[in-house]
CSV table of C-alpha atoms and ligand atoms in Angstrom, one decimal:
chain,number,residue,atom,x,y,z
A,1,UNK,CA,-25.0,-35.9,-14.5
A,2,UNK,CA,-25.8,-38.2,-17.3
A,3,UNK,CA,-23.7,-38.1,-20.5
A,4,UNK,CA,-24.8,-41.6,-21.8
A,5,UNK,CA,-24.4,-41.9,-25.7
A,6,UNK,CA,-22.9,-38.3,-25.8
A,7,UNK,CA,-19.7,-37.9,-27.7
A,8,UNK,CA,-17.0,-35.7,-26.1
A,9,UNK,CA,-13.8,-34.5,-27.7
A,10,UNK,CA,-11.0,-33.2,-25.4
A,11,UNK,CA,-7.9,-31.7,-26.6
A,12,UNK,CA,-5.0,-32.3,-24.3
A,13,UNK,CA,-6.6,-35.2,-22.4
A,14,UNK,CA,-3.6,-37.4,-21.6
A,15,UNK,CA,-2.6,-35.7,-18.3
A,16,UNK,CA,-3.7,-33.1,-15.8
A,17,UNK,CA,-7.0,-31.3,-16.0
A,18,UNK,CA,-8.0,-33.0,-19.5
A,19,UNK,CA,-7.3,-36.5,-18.0
A,20,UNK,CA,-9.3,-35.9,-15.0
A,21,UNK,CA,-12.2,-34.6,-17.2
A,22,UNK,CA,-11.9,-37.5,-19.6
A,23,UNK,CA,-12.2,-39.9,-16.6
A,24,UNK,CA,-15.1,-38.0,-15.2
A,25,UNK,CA,-17.1,-38.1,-18.6
A,26,UNK,CA,-16.4,-41.7,-18.9
A,27,UNK,CA,-17.8,-42.4,-15.3
A,28,UNK,CA,-20.9,-40.5,-16.4
A,29,UNK,CA,-21.5,-42.6,-19.5
A,30,UNK,CA,-20.0,-40.6,-22.4
A,31,UNK,CA,-17.8,-41.7,-25.3
A,32,UNK,CA,-14.8,-39.7,-25.1
A,33,UNK,CA,-11.9,-39.0,-27.6
A,34,UNK,CA,-8.7,-37.5,-26.1
A,35,UNK,CA,-5.8,-35.9,-27.9
A,36,UNK,CA,-2.2,-35.2,-27.1
A,37,UNK,CA,1.2,-35.1,-28.9
A,38,UNK,CA,2.7,-38.1,-27.1
A,39,UNK,CA,1.2,-41.5,-28.0
A,40,UNK,CA,3.0,-42.9,-25.0
A,41,UNK,CA,1.1,-40.5,-22.7
A,42,UNK,CA,-2.1,-41.2,-24.4
A,43,UNK,CA,-1.5,-45.0,-24.0
A,44,UNK,CA,-0.9,-44.6,-20.3
A,45,UNK,CA,-4.0,-42.4,-19.9
A,46,UNK,CA,-6.0,-45.1,-21.7
A,47,UNK,CA,-4.7,-47.8,-19.5
A,48,UNK,CA,-5.5,-45.9,-16.3
A,49,UNK,CA,-9.1,-45.2,-17.5
A,50,UNK,CA,-9.5,-48.6,-18.9
A,51,UNK,CA,-12.7,-48.1,-20.9
A,52,UNK,CA,-14.0,-49.3,-24.3
A,53,UNK,CA,-15.6,-45.8,-24.6
A,54,UNK,CA,-12.2,-44.0,-24.4
A,55,UNK,CA,-10.4,-43.4,-27.7
A,56,UNK,CA,-7.1,-41.7,-28.3
A,57,UNK,CA,-5.9,-39.6,-31.2
A,58,UNK,CA,-2.3,-38.4,-31.6
A,59,UNK,CA,-2.8,-34.9,-32.8
A,60,UNK,CA,-0.6,-31.8,-32.2
A,61,UNK,CA,-3.0,-28.9,-32.0
A,62,UNK,CA,-0.3,-26.2,-32.5
A,63,UNK,CA,-0.5,-26.7,-36.3
A,64,UNK,CA,-3.2,-27.3,-38.9
A,65,UNK,CA,-1.8,-30.5,-40.1
A,66,UNK,CA,-2.1,-31.9,-36.5
A,67,UNK,CA,-5.6,-30.6,-36.2
A,68,UNK,CA,-6.6,-32.2,-39.5
A,69,UNK,CA,-5.5,-35.5,-38.0
A,70,UNK,CA,-8.2,-35.1,-35.3
A,71,UNK,CA,-10.7,-33.8,-38.0
A,72,UNK,CA,-10.1,-36.9,-40.1
A,73,UNK,CA,-10.6,-39.3,-37.0
A,74,UNK,CA,-13.9,-37.5,-36.2
A,75,UNK,CA,-15.0,-37.8,-39.8
A,76,UNK,CA,-13.9,-41.5,-40.3
A,77,UNK,CA,-16.0,-42.4,-37.2
A,78,UNK,CA,-18.9,-40.4,-38.6
A,79,UNK,CA,-19.0,-38.8,-35.2
A,80,UNK,CA,-21.4,-36.0,-34.2
A,81,UNK,CA,-19.8,-34.2,-31.3
A,82,UNK,CA,-22.0,-33.1,-28.3
A,83,UNK,CA,-19.1,-31.6,-26.3
A,84,UNK,CA,-15.9,-30.0,-27.5
A,85,UNK,CA,-13.5,-29.3,-24.8
A,86,UNK,CA,-10.6,-27.1,-26.0
A,87,UNK,CA,-8.2,-27.7,-23.2
A,88,UNK,CA,-4.6,-28.3,-24.5
A,89,UNK,CA,-2.3,-25.6,-23.4
A,90,UNK,CA,1.2,-24.9,-22.5
A,91,UNK,CA,2.9,-22.3,-20.4
A,92,UNK,CA,6.4,-20.7,-20.2
A,93,UNK,CA,7.1,-18.1,-17.4
A,94,UNK,CA,9.8,-15.7,-17.9
A,95,UNK,CA,10.2,-11.8,-17.8
A,96,UNK,CA,9.7,-10.0,-21.1
A,97,UNK,CA,13.4,-9.4,-21.7
A,98,UNK,CA,14.1,-13.2,-21.6
A,99,UNK,CA,11.1,-14.5,-23.8
A,100,UNK,CA,12.3,-16.2,-26.8
A,101,UNK,CA,10.5,-16.4,-30.2
A,102,UNK,CA,10.1,-20.1,-29.7
A,103,UNK,CA,8.5,-19.7,-26.3
A,104,UNK,CA,6.1,-17.0,-27.7
A,105,UNK,CA,5.3,-19.3,-30.8
A,106,UNK,CA,4.8,-22.4,-28.7
A,107,UNK,CA,2.3,-20.7,-26.4
A,108,UNK,CA,0.3,-18.7,-29.0
A,109,UNK,CA,0.3,-21.7,-31.5
A,110,UNK,CA,-1.0,-24.2,-28.9
A,111,UNK,CA,-3.2,-22.1,-26.7
A,112,UNK,CA,-4.8,-19.6,-29.3
A,113,UNK,CA,-4.2,-20.9,-32.8
A,114,UNK,CA,-4.8,-24.6,-31.8
A,115,UNK,CA,-8.0,-23.9,-30.0
A,116,UNK,CA,-9.3,-21.5,-32.7
A,117,UNK,CA,-8.6,-23.8,-35.6
A,118,UNK,CA,-9.8,-27.0,-33.8
A,119,UNK,CA,-13.2,-25.3,-33.2
A,120,UNK,CA,-13.2,-24.1,-36.9
A,121,UNK,CA,-12.4,-27.4,-38.3
A,122,UNK,CA,-14.8,-29.4,-36.0
A,123,UNK,CA,-17.7,-27.0,-36.2
A,124,UNK,CA,-19.5,-28.9,-38.9
A,125,UNK,CA,-19.3,-32.0,-36.8
A,126,UNK,CA,-20.8,-30.5,-33.7
A,127,UNK,CA,-24.4,-31.2,-33.0
A,128,UNK,CA,-26.8,-28.3,-32.7
A,129,UNK,CA,-27.6,-27.8,-29.0
A,130,UNK,CA,-24.1,-29.1,-28.1
A,131,UNK,CA,-21.5,-27.3,-26.0
A,132,UNK,CA,-18.0,-25.9,-26.5
A,133,UNK,CA,-15.8,-25.1,-23.5
A,134,UNK,CA,-12.5,-23.5,-23.5
A,135,UNK,CA,-9.8,-23.9,-20.7
A,136,UNK,CA,-8.5,-20.4,-19.9
A,137,UNK,CA,-7.0,-19.3,-16.7
A,138,UNK,CA,-7.1,-16.8,-14.0
A,139,UNK,CA,-4.0,-15.3,-15.7
A,140,UNK,CA,-6.3,-13.9,-18.5
A,141,UNK,CA,-7.2,-11.1,-16.1
A,142,UNK,CA,-4.5,-11.0,-13.7
A,143,UNK,CA,-1.1,-9.3,-14.5
A,144,UNK,CA,1.4,-11.5,-12.8
A,145,UNK,CA,5.2,-10.9,-13.4
A,146,UNK,CA,6.8,-13.3,-15.9
A,147,UNK,CA,3.4,-14.3,-17.5
A,148,UNK,CA,3.1,-11.8,-20.2
A,149,UNK,CA,2.8,-14.2,-23.2
A,150,UNK,CA,0.9,-17.0,-21.4
A,151,UNK,CA,-1.6,-14.3,-19.9
A,152,UNK,CA,-2.0,-12.8,-23.4
A,153,UNK,CA,-2.8,-16.2,-24.9
A,154,UNK,CA,-5.5,-16.8,-22.4
A,155,UNK,CA,-6.9,-13.2,-22.8
A,156,UNK,CA,-7.2,-13.9,-26.5
A,157,UNK,CA,-8.8,-17.2,-25.9
A,158,UNK,CA,-11.5,-15.5,-23.7
A,159,UNK,CA,-12.3,-13.0,-26.5
A,160,UNK,CA,-12.5,-15.8,-29.0
A,161,UNK,CA,-14.9,-17.8,-26.7
A,162,UNK,CA,-17.1,-14.8,-26.2
A,163,UNK,CA,-17.5,-14.1,-29.9
A,164,UNK,CA,-17.9,-17.9,-30.7
A,165,UNK,CA,-20.8,-17.8,-28.2
A,166,UNK,CA,-22.4,-15.1,-30.2
A,167,UNK,CA,-21.7,-16.7,-33.6
A,168,UNK,CA,-22.8,-20.2,-32.5
A,169,UNK,CA,-26.1,-19.1,-30.7
A,170,UNK,CA,-28.1,-19.6,-33.8
A,171,UNK,CA,-27.2,-23.3,-33.6
A,172,UNK,CA,-28.0,-23.3,-29.9
A,173,UNK,CA,-24.3,-24.4,-29.2
A,174,UNK,CA,-23.5,-23.1,-25.7
A,175,UNK,CA,-19.9,-21.8,-25.5
A,176,UNK,CA,-18.3,-21.1,-22.2
A,177,UNK,CA,-14.8,-20.7,-20.4
A,178,UNK,CA,-13.5,-22.5,-17.4
A,179,UNK,CA,-10.6,-20.6,-15.7
A,180,UNK,CA,-8.7,-22.7,-13.2
A,181,UNK,CA,-6.4,-21.1,-10.6
A,182,UNK,CA,-3.3,-23.0,-9.6
A,183,UNK,CA,-4.0,-26.8,-10.0
A,184,UNK,CA,-1.7,-29.6,-9.1
A,185,UNK,CA,-1.0,-31.3,-12.5
A,186,UNK,CA,1.9,-32.6,-14.5
A,187,UNK,CA,1.9,-29.3,-16.4
A,188,UNK,CA,2.2,-27.3,-13.3
A,189,UNK,CA,5.0,-29.6,-12.1
A,190,UNK,CA,6.9,-28.7,-15.3
A,191,UNK,CA,6.6,-24.9,-15.0
A,192,UNK,CA,6.7,-24.7,-11.2
A,193,UNK,CA,9.3,-27.3,-10.2
A,194,UNK,CA,9.9,-26.2,-6.6
A,195,UNK,CA,7.8,-27.0,-3.6
A,196,UNK,CA,8.6,-23.4,-2.4
A,197,UNK,CA,6.9,-21.8,-5.3
A,198,UNK,CA,4.0,-24.2,-5.2
A,199,UNK,CA,3.5,-23.3,-1.5
A,200,UNK,CA,3.5,-19.6,-2.6
A,201,UNK,CA,0.9,-20.3,-5.1
A,202,UNK,CA,-1.2,-22.2,-2.6
A,203,UNK,CA,-0.9,-19.4,-0.1
A,204,UNK,CA,-2.2,-16.9,-2.8
A,205,UNK,CA,-5.6,-18.7,-2.7
A,206,UNK,CA,-8.3,-18.0,-0.1
A,207,UNK,CA,-8.5,-21.7,0.5
A,208,UNK,CA,-4.7,-21.8,1.1
A,209,UNK,CA,-4.2,-24.8,-1.3
A,210,UNK,CA,-3.7,-25.9,-4.8
A,211,UNK,CA,-6.7,-27.2,-6.7
A,212,UNK,CA,-7.1,-30.8,-7.7
A,213,UNK,CA,-7.7,-31.6,-11.4
A,214,UNK,CA,-10.9,-33.5,-10.4
A,215,UNK,CA,-12.3,-30.3,-8.9
A,216,UNK,CA,-11.9,-28.6,-12.4
A,217,UNK,CA,-13.5,-31.7,-14.1
A,218,UNK,CA,-16.6,-31.3,-12.0
A,219,UNK,CA,-17.0,-27.7,-13.1
A,220,UNK,CA,-16.4,-28.7,-16.7
A,221,UNK,CA,-19.1,-31.4,-16.7
A,222,UNK,CA,-21.5,-28.9,-15.0
A,223,UNK,CA,-20.9,-26.2,-17.7
A,224,UNK,CA,-21.5,-28.5,-20.6
A,225,UNK,CA,-24.4,-30.3,-19.0
A,226,UNK,CA,-28.1,-29.6,-19.4
A,227,UNK,CA,-27.9,-28.2,-15.8
A,228,UNK,CA,-26.1,-25.2,-17.2
A,229,UNK,CA,-28.7,-24.7,-20.0
A,230,UNK,CA,-28.9,-20.9,-19.5
A,231,UNK,CA,-25.1,-20.3,-19.0
A,232,UNK,CA,-23.7,-18.8,-22.3
A,233,UNK,CA,-20.5,-16.9,-23.1
A,234,UNK,CA,-19.4,-16.8,-19.5
A,235,UNK,CA,-16.1,-17.5,-17.6
A,236,UNK,CA,-16.3,-19.6,-14.5
A,237,UNK,CA,-13.4,-19.1,-12.2
A,238,UNK,CA,-12.5,-22.3,-10.4
A,239,UNK,CA,-9.6,-21.0,-8.4
A,240,UNK,CA,-10.1,-21.5,-4.6
A,241,UNK,CA,-10.6,-17.6,-4.4
A,242,UNK,CA,-7.2,-16.8,-6.0
A,243,UNK,CA,-8.7,-14.0,-8.0
A,244,UNK,CA,-10.3,-12.1,-5.2
A,245,UNK,CA,-8.1,-13.1,-2.3
A,246,UNK,CA,-7.0,-10.3,0.1
A,247,UNK,CA,-4.4,-11.2,2.6
A,248,UNK,CA,-5.3,-10.1,6.2
B,301,LIG,N1,-2.5,-26.6,-13.9
B,301,LIG,C1,-2.7,-25.2,-13.7
B,301,LIG,O1,-2.5,-24.6,-12.6
B,301,LIG,C2,-3.7,-24.4,-14.7
B,301,LIG,C3,-4.2,-23.3,-14.3
B,301,LIG,C4,-4.9,-22.6,-15.2
B,301,LIG,C5,-5.1,-23.0,-16.4
B,301,LIG,N2,-4.6,-24.2,-16.8
B,301,LIG,C6,-4.8,-24.7,-18.2
B,301,LIG,O2,-5.3,-26.0,-18.1
B,301,LIG,C7,-5.0,-26.7,-19.4
B,301,LIG,C8,-4.4,-28.0,-18.9
B,301,LIG,O3,-3.3,-27.8,-18.1
B,301,LIG,P1,-2.7,-28.9,-17.2
B,301,LIG,O4,-2.2,-28.1,-16.1
B,301,LIG,O5,-3.7,-30.0,-17.0
B,301,LIG,O6,-1.5,-29.4,-18.2
B,301,LIG,P2,-0.8,-30.7,-18.5
B,301,LIG,O7,-0.8,-31.7,-17.3
B,301,LIG,O8,0.5,-30.4,-19.1
B,301,LIG,O9,-1.7,-31.3,-19.5
B,301,LIG,C9,-1.7,-30.7,-20.9
B,301,LIG,C10,-2.3,-31.6,-21.8
B,301,LIG,O10,-2.3,-31.0,-23.1
B,301,LIG,C11,-1.5,-31.8,-24.1
B,301,LIG,N3,-0.9,-30.9,-25.0
B,301,LIG,C12,0.1,-30.0,-24.8
B,301,LIG,N4,0.4,-29.3,-25.8
B,301,LIG,C13,-0.2,-29.9,-26.9
B,301,LIG,C14,-0.3,-29.8,-28.2
B,301,LIG,N5,0.4,-28.9,-28.9
B,301,LIG,N6,-1.1,-30.5,-29.0
B,301,LIG,C15,-2.0,-31.4,-28.4
B,301,LIG,N7,-1.9,-31.6,-27.0
B,301,LIG,C16,-1.2,-30.9,-26.3
B,301,LIG,C17,-0.6,-32.6,-23.2
B,301,LIG,O11,-0.2,-33.8,-23.8
B,301,LIG,P3,1.2,-34.0,-24.7
B,301,LIG,O12,2.2,-33.2,-23.9
B,301,LIG,O13,1.5,-35.4,-24.9
B,301,LIG,O14,0.9,-33.1,-26.0
B,301,LIG,C18,-1.5,-32.9,-22.1
B,301,LIG,O15,-2.5,-34.0,-22.4
B,301,LIG,C19,-4.0,-25.8,-20.1
B,301,LIG,O16,-4.7,-25.1,-21.2
B,301,LIG,C20,-3.6,-24.8,-19.1
B,301,LIG,O17,-3.1,-23.6,-19.6
B,301,LIG,C21,-3.8,-25.0,-16.0
């Protein structure tokens, strides 16, 4: 896929799925802007990718002031965006009786409010005919124990994405959703710290393994490329069969 001279903005691009996707876009010729809260993580990511076409912006997507930092960076560079990948997300798994207000707010503010207002603020800078992609999750439709808030954020995101697809259709901006299953990332390590639980997650997929961030990146590049020109308002599960797996 050729993204030469295309401008790509990825929220949450310093580690995990966002990082793998940034790397893939760079390898395919794009100019890429990645965001994250930690300047150190962004610098590490930039050092690993090592390309003049990679730019970093410290921007906390969970509040409007943070989103405006990204908006300013886009405007100062007079950038017209071809691909906006709304990927930053956070998860806290705990049963309903143990969820704190802080956990609730962190997940809704980052996953829902952050993606919504980033889309709203950057909308004027997105080229007609461009693409917007949301990272949701298989949990948006599943009902796993301990994931009430996280699942609710991803369910909300799916609905926002579908309505965005309808609203942006006039500008021929394609809006879609990628929903990973369990993927080995820094983020997964922080919420699923034991090998035992990871093994359990792997065994819950038909392919009997965790996904690799590069496998999600390939799906992302496809969905925002011209190869997917008639794909609109849809959710692509990239989950090793997690959603449909039936144990023998
Ligand atoms: N890994 C999985 O199994 C899996 C499965 C389904 C869906 N997902 C979704 O995939 C996306 C990426 O997850 P991942 O596993 O790759 O996680 P990750 O390795 O933790 O990466 C998350 C990225 O988002 C950034 N981020 C987090 N909070 C942010 C905020 N408030 N503002 C700006 N950036 C923020 C992080 O950087 P800073 O920490 O420096 O801000 C980092 O760059 C998330 O939306 C997640 O819900 C993951």
